[in-house]
Every structure is written in C-alpha cells, then in structure tokens.
Tab-separated table of C-alpha atoms in Angstrom:
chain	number	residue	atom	x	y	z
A	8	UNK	CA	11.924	37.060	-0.417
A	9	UNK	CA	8.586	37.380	-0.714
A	10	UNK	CA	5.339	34.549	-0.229
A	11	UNK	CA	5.453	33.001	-3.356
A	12	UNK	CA	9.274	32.537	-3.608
A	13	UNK	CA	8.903	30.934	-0.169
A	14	UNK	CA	5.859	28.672	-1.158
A	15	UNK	CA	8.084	27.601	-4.139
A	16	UNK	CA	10.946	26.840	-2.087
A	17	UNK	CA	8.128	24.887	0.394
A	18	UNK	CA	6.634	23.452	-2.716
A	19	UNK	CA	9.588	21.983	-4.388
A	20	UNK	CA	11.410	20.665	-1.321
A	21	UNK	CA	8.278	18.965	-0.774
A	22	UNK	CA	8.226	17.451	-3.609
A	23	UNK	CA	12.036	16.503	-3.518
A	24	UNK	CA	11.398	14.850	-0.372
A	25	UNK	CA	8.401	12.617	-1.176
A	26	UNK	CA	10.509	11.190	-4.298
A	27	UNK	CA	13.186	10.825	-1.351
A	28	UNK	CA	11.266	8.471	0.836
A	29	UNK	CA	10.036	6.739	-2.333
A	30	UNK	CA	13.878	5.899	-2.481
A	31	UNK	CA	14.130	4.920	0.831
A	32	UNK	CA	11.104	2.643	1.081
A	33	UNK	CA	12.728	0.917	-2.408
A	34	UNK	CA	16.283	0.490	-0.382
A	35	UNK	CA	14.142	-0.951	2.609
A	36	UNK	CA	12.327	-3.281	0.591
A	37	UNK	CA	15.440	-4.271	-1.725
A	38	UNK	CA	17.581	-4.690	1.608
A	39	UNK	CA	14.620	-6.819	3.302
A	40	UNK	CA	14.314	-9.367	0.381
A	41	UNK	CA	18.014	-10.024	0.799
A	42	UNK	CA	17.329	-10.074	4.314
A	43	UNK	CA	14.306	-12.759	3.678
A	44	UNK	CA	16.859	-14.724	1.067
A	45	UNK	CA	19.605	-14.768	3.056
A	46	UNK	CA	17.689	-16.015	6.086
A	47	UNK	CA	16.327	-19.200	4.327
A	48	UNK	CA	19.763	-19.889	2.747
A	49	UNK	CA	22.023	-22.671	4.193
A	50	UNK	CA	24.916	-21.886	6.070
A	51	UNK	CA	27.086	-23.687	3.949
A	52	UNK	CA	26.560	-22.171	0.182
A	53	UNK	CA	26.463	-18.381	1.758
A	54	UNK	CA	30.146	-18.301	3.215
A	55	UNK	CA	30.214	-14.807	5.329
A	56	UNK	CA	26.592	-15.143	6.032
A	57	UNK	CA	26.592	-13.168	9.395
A	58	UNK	CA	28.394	-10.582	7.586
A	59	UNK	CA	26.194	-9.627	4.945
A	60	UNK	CA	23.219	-10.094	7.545
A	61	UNK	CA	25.003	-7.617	9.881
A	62	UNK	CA	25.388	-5.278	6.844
A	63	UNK	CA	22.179	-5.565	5.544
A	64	UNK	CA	20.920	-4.676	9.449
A	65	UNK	CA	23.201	-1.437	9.399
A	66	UNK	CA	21.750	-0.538	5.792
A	67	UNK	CA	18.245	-1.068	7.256
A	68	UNK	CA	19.826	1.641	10.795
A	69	UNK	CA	20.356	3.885	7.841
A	70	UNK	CA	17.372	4.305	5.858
A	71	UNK	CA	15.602	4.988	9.121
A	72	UNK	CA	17.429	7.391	9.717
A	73	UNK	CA	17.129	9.050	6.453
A	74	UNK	CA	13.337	8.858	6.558
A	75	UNK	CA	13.200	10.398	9.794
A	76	UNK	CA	15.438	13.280	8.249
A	77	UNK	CA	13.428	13.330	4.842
A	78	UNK	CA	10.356	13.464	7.167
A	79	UNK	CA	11.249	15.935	9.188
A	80	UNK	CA	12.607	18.310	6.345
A	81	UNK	CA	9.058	17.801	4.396
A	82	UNK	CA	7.307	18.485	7.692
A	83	UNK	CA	9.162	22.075	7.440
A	84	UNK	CA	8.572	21.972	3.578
A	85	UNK	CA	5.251	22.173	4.976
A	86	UNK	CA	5.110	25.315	7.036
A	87	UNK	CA	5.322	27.054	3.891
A	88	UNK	CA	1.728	26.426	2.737
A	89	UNK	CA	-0.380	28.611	4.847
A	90	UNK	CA	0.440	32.093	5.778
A	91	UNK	CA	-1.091	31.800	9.256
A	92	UNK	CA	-2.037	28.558	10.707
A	93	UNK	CA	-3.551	26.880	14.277
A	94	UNK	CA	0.004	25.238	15.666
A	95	UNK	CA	0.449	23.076	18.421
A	96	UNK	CA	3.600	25.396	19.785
A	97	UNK	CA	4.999	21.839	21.940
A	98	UNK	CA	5.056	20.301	18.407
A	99	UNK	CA	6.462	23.186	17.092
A	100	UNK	CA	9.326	23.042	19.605
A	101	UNK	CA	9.703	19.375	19.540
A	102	UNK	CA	10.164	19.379	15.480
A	103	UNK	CA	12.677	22.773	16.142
A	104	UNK	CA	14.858	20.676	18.118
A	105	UNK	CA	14.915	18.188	16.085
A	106	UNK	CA	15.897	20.531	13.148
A	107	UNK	CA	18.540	22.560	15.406
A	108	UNK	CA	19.985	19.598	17.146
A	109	UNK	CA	23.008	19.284	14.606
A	110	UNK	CA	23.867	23.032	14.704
A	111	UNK	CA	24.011	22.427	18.937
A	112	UNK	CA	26.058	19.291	18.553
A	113	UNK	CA	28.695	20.899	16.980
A	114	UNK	CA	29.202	23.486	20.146
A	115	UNK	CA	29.058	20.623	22.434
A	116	UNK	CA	25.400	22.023	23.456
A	117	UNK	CA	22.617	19.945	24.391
A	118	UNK	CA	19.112	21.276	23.260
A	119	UNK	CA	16.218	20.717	26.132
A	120	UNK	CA	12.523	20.721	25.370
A	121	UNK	CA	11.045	22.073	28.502
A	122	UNK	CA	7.485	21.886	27.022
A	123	UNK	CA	4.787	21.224	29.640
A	124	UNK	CA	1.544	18.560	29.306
A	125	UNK	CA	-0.753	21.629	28.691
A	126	UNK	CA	-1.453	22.144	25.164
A	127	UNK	CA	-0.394	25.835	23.562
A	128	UNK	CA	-1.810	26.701	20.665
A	129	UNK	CA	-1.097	29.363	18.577
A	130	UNK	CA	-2.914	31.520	15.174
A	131	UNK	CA	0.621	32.636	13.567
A	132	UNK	CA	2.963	32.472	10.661
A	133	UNK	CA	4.321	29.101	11.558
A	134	UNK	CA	7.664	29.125	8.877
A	135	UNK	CA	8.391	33.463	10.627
A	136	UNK	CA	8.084	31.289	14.018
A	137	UNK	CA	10.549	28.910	13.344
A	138	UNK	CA	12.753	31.056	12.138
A	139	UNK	CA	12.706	33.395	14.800
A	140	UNK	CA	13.465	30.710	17.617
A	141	UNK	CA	15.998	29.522	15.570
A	142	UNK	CA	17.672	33.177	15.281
A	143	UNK	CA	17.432	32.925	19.503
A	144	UNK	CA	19.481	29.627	19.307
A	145	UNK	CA	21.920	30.493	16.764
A	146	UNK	CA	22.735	33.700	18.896
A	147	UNK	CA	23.448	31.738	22.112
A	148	UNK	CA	25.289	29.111	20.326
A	149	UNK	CA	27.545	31.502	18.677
A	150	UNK	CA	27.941	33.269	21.988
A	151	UNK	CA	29.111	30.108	23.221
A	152	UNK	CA	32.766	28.833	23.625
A	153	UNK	CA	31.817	25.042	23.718
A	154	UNK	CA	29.617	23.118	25.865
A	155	UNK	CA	26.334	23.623	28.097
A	156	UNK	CA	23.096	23.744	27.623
A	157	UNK	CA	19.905	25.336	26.079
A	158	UNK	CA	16.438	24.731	27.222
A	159	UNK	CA	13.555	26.258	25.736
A	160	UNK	CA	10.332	26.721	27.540
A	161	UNK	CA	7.346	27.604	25.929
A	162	UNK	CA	4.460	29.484	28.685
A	163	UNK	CA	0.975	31.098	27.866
A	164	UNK	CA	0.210	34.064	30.199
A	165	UNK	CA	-3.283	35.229	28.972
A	166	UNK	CA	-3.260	35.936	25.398
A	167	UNK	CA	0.347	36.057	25.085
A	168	UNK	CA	2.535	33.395	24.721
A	169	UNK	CA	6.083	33.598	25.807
A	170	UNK	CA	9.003	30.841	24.382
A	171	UNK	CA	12.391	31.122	26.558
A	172	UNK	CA	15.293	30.164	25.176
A	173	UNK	CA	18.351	30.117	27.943
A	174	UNK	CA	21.716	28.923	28.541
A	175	UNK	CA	22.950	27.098	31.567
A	176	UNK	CA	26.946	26.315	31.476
A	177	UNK	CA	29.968	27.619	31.778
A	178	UNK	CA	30.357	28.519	27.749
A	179	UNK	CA	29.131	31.832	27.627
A	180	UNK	CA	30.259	35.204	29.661
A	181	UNK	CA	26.985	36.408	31.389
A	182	UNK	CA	28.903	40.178	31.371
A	183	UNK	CA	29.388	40.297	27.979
A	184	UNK	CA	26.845	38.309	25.773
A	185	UNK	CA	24.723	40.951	24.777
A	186	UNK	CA	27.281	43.676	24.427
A	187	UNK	CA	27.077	43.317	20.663
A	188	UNK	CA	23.704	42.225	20.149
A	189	UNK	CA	22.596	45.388	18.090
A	190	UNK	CA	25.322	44.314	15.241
A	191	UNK	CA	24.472	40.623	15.944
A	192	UNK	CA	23.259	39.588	12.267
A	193	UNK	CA	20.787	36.981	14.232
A	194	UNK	CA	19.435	39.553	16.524
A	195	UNK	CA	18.893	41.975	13.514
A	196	UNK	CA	17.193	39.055	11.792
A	197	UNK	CA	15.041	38.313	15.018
A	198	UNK	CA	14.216	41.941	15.468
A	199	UNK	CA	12.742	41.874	11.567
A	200	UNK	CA	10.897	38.618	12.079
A	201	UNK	CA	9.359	39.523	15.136
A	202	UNK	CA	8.447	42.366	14.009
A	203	UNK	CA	6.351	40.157	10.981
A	204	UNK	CA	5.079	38.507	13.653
A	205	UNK	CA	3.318	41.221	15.814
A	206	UNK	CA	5.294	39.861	18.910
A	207	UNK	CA	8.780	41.743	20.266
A	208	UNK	CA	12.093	39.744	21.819
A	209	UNK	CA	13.868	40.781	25.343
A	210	UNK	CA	17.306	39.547	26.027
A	211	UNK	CA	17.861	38.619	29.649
A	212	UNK	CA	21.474	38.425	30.793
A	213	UNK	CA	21.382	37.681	34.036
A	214	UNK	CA	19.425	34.253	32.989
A	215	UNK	CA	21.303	34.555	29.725
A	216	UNK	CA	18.062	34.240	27.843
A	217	UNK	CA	16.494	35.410	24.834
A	218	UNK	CA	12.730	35.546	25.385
A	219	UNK	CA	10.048	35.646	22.781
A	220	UNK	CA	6.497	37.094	22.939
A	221	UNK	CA	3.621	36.395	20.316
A	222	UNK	CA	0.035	37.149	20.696
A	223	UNK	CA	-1.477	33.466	20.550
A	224	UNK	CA	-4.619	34.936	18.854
A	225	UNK	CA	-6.569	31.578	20.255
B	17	UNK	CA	-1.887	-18.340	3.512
B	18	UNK	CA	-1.145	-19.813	0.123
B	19	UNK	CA	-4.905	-18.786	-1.254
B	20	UNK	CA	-4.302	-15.171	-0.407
B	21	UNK	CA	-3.926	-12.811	-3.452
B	22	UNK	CA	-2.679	-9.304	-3.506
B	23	UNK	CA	-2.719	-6.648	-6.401
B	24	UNK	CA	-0.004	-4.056	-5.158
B	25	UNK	CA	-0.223	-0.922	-7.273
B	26	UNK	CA	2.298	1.395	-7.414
B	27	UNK	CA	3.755	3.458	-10.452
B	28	UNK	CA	7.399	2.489	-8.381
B	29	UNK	CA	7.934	-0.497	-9.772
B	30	UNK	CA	11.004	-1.899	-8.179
B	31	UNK	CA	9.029	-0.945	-4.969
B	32	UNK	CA	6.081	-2.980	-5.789
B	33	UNK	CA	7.957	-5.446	-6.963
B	34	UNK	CA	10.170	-5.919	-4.598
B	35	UNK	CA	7.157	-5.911	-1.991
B	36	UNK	CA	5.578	-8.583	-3.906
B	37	UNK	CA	8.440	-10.819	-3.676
B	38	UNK	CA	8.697	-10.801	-0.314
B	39	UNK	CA	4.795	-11.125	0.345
B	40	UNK	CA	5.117	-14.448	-1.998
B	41	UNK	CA	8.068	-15.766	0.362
B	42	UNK	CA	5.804	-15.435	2.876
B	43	UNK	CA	3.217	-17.683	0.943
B	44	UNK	CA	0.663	-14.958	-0.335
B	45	UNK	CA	0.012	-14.959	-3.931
B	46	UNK	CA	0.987	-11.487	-5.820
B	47	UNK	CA	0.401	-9.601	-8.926
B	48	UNK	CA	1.451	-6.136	-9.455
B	49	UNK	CA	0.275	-3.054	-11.677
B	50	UNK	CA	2.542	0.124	-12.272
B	51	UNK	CA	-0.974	2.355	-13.440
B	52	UNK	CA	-4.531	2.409	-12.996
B	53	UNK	CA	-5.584	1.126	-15.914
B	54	UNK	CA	-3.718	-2.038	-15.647
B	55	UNK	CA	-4.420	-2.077	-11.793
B	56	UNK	CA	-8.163	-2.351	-13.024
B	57	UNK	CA	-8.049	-4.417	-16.027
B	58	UNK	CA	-6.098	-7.070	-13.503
B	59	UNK	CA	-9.099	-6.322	-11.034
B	60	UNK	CA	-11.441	-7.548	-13.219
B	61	UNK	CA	-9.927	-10.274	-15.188
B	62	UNK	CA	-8.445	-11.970	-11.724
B	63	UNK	CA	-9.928	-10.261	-8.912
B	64	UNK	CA	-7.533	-10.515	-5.611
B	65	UNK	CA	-8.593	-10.644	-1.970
B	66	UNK	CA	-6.818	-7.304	-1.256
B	67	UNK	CA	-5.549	-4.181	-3.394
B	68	UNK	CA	-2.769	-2.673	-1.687
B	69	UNK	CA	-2.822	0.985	-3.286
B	70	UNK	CA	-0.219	3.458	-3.616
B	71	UNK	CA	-1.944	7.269	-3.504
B	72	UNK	CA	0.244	9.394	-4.871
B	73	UNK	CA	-0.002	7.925	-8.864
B	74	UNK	CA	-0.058	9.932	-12.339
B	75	UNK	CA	-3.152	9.154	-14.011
B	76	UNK	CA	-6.188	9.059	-12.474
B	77	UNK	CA	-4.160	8.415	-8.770
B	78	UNK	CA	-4.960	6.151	-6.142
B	79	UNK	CA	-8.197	7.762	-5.394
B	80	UNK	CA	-9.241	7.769	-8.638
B	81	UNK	CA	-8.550	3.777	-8.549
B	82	UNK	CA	-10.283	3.574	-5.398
B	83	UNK	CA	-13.494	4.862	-6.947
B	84	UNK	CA	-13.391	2.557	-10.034
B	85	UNK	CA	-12.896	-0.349	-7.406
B	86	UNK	CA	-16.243	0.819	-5.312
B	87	UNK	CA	-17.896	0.572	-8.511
B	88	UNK	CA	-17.468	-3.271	-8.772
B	89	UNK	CA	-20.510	-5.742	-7.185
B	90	UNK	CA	-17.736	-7.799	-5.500
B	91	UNK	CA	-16.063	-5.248	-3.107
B	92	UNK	CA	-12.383	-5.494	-2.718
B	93	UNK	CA	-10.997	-4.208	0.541
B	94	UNK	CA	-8.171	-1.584	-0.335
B	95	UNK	CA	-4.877	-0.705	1.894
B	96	UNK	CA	-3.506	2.445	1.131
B	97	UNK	CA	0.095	2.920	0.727
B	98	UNK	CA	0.510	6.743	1.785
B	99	UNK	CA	3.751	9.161	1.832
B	100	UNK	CA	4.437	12.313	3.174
B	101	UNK	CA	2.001	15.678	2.592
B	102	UNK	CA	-1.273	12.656	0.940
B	103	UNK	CA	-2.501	13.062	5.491
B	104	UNK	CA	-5.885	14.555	3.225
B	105	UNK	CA	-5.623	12.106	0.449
B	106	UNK	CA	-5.310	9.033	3.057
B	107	UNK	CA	-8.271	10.671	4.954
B	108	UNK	CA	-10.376	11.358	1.545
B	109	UNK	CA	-9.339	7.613	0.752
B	110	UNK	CA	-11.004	6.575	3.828
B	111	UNK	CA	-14.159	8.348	3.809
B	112	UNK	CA	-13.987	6.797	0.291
B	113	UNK	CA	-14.115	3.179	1.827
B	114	UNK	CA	-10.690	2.105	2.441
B	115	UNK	CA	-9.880	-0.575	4.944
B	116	UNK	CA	-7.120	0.947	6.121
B	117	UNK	CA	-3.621	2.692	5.460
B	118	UNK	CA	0.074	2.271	5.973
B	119	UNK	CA	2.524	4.502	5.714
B	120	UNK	CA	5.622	4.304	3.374
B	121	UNK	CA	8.159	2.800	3.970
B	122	UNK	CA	5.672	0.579	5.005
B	123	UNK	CA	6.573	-2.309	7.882
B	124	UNK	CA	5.958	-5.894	6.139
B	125	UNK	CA	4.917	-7.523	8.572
B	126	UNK	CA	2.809	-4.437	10.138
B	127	UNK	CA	1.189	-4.762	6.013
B	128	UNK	CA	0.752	-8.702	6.174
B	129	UNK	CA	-1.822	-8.000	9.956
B	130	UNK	CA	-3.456	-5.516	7.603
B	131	UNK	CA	-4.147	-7.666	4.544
B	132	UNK	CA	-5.222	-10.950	6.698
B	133	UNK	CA	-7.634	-8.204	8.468
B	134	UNK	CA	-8.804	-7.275	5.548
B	135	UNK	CA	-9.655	-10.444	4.452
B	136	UNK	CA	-11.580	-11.106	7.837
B	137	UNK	CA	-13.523	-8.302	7.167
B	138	UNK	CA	-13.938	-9.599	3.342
C-alpha cells in the first residue's frame, strides 16, 4: 500500500467518524430531553418511572463510550495525514494502549503504560510507529497461553529512543518464544516497518522483550 | 433566565433541535437555523444574546458565519460547537473573535456556564 491509499483510508475513516459522533451527540441530546421530561413528570402518570430513568442513564454509559471509541479511532484516522510528524511518544503509548487493550483482554493480559513524567518527543512516521509497537504486542500475545502482563516503557538515551515492550507471567515459555520468530508473520512485519523507520528491533528472551530503537531526530 | 435568547446553528437538525428544547426547559429562549443563510437572516431580523455555532457546515461553514456576524455594529458573542479533526478551525474561530468553544457532544449544563458568560461579557 502505498501513501495515498493510506491517506485515503486516514481520510475516509475520518470522515466516517466525525458523522459518528454527530450521531452520538444526537442520541445524547435525544436521551437527555427524555431525561429532562421524565424528571419534571409526576410519579403517578409515568408508571415505571425509575425504569426508564435507569435506562435512559445506561443509554447515556453507552454513548460515552462510543465517543471515546469514535474518538480514539479518528485520533488514529489522524496519523495518516503527515508523513513525518513531532509526537509526544507518552501520548503515543497512552492512545496505543488504548487501541490494543481489546486484543490483550482477550489473552487475559493486562497492558501497562510505564511512561515516565519526562516528555519524549519524536520526528517520525507516526501511523509506521504504531504499527510497529503493535507488531511487538501482537507477537507476545500470541506467544502467550493466557494471562500476565505487558508493560511498555518508552526511554531516550541520547538521540535514540528506545520503547520496551515485555512480558511478566507465567503465559509464555522464556526457552522457546523466539524459536520461531524468523517465520513469525509479526516479526517479518516489524522487521519491514522498522526498517521504514530507520530504527532496528532486538528480541530479549531472558526479559522476554521485544525492544524498539528509533532515532528521535529532536 | 427567561430574557436569554440563543440562535443554535447547526446543519443537524434533530441535534439543534433537540438542544434547543432542552435549553427552553431550562427557561432560555431558542431559535434554531440548519444553514448560514438562515442563521444570518434570523441574526438580523431578531438578534439573540448568544449564537451557539456548529463549525463543520456546508455552505459558507461556521467560520464563514462567524465573519458575517463580526461584520454587524451590535456584536454577538459566538460559542463554537466543534467535533473531531476542526482543533485548527476552533483555533482559527478564535483568533476570529469567538467567546469560546465546546466540544461535541457538548455537556448542557457545561454550554448553559458558557452562554450566561457570554452574556456577562456582552
């Protein structure tokens, strides 16, 4: 795929999801005038009041929810637009969590930010980024029989800037987890996109880690 | 608040609407516009205290509105209604005057602080 098919993929999901929240905010709004109506309606003509109030509350749960997804998946709409951007790599993190968390859930794993107060910033292809820490994570989570957890710690050392991504638990056999990483279809991937990204991976089995490294260009 | 009025403009009708019927429970007078050019015909032939403006519009957009409403002697403090990817537009709409902004889905009663602001400011 090359950068415009991407940008149009960026382009229309970001449209997509701006109609989205417009949907959202309408559900809101409808939900909150029943809300308002309900509340200045006697007990008496509304049998089941505290039912449809206690619905209305859970439909209100919802659509937060959903705009927290839609704004999350127009955030990564957005990566799309530049080639190579100034990120905020703690952001970065935070919002890869986020997107990851569901993929984690499913193996019982929990996902750690183990960002740190200093700020990391970063001149790089911010969608290749993503992609590549999310190749790291996919690998240990398919390694993984169920349950544990991974943390991922960004670190600057000079100009380079190093992301960690490593398992703690009892899910994954330290002897064997890379013993098939050249045929691994997310370590293949990895090795491509790191490769677009001027930065190279290591595994580290005794930690069982995957480690990034990007020149920060800042 | 019963001599407060609010234009809300937003091409999503049921939105506005819907907004506007819960603003008027609350006692604040509403009228709402679906384009710019009834947005400023309303403007002029009933001028509220406070245009709540969507940015994202066909037409001549939000900002485009926005400009029309700087161009009137009696200035009319604007609230923009932003959504996602308009961070530029809500800045531009700003720099442009604006009170202030709210994101979408907007809290009411974070919007009702805004507009009795606004009207402080008036």
């Amino acid at each position: 795929m090359n950068e415009k098919d991407i940008k149009f993929i960026g382009k229309i999901t970001a449209g997509v999801t701006h109609e989205l929240n417009n949907v959202l905010a309408s559900i809101r709004e409808i939900s909150g005038l029943m809300t308002d109506i309900l509340s200045i309606t006697d007990e008496k003509s509304f049998p089941r009041k505290e039912k449809f109030q206690t619905s209305l509350g859970k439909i209100q749960n919802q659509v937060q929810r959903g705009v927290k997804l839609t704004s999350q998946l127009n955030k990564f709409s957005h990566l799309t637009d530049n080639y190579k951007n100034d990120i905020d790599l703690n952001e970065l993190l935070e919002h890869l969590i986020f997107l990851t968390e569901r993929f984690a859930r499913i193996k019982n794993v929990a996902l750690q930010n183990q960002s740190i107060n200093q700020t990391i910033t970063i001149n790089t292809d911010p969608l290749r980024l993503q992609m590549a820490l999310f190749n790291c994570i996919s690998y240990l989570l398919n390694q993984t029989v169920i349950g544990g957890e991974i943390s991922i710690s960004p670190e600057k050392k000079g100009k380079e800037c190093l992301v960690s991504i490593t398992y703690k638990g009892e899910g994954i056999n330290k002897l064997s987890i890379f013993k098939d990483s050249t045929s691994s279809d997310e370590l293949l991937s990895l090795k491509s996109t790191m490769e677009n990204l001027n930065g190279v991976y290591e595994l580290d089995a005794s930690n069982t880690a995957v480690i990034i490294k990007i020149q920060s260009n800042k | 608040m019963d001599d407060i009025r609010v234009l809300i403009v937003d091409d999503e009708e049921d939105l506005a609407k819907t907004i506007a019927e819960r603003l008027e429970i609350r006692g604040i007078h509403t009228q709402t516009a679906s384009d710019g050019d009834k947005a400023l015909n309303l403007i002029k032939s009933q001028p509220p205290d406070v245009v709540v403006l969507d940015l994202m519009m066909p037409g001549i957009g939000g900002l485009g509105i926005l400009k029309q409403i700087n161009l009137l002697e009696n200035k009319i403090p604007v609230i923009l209604l932003t959504g996602y990817g308009s961070r530029e537009r809500s800045i531009e709409g700003m720099n442009l005057g604006a009170f202030d902004y709210v994101l979408k889905p907007c809290n009411l009663d974070d919007l009702i602080i805004k507009i009795q602001e606004a009207i402080k400011i008036k």
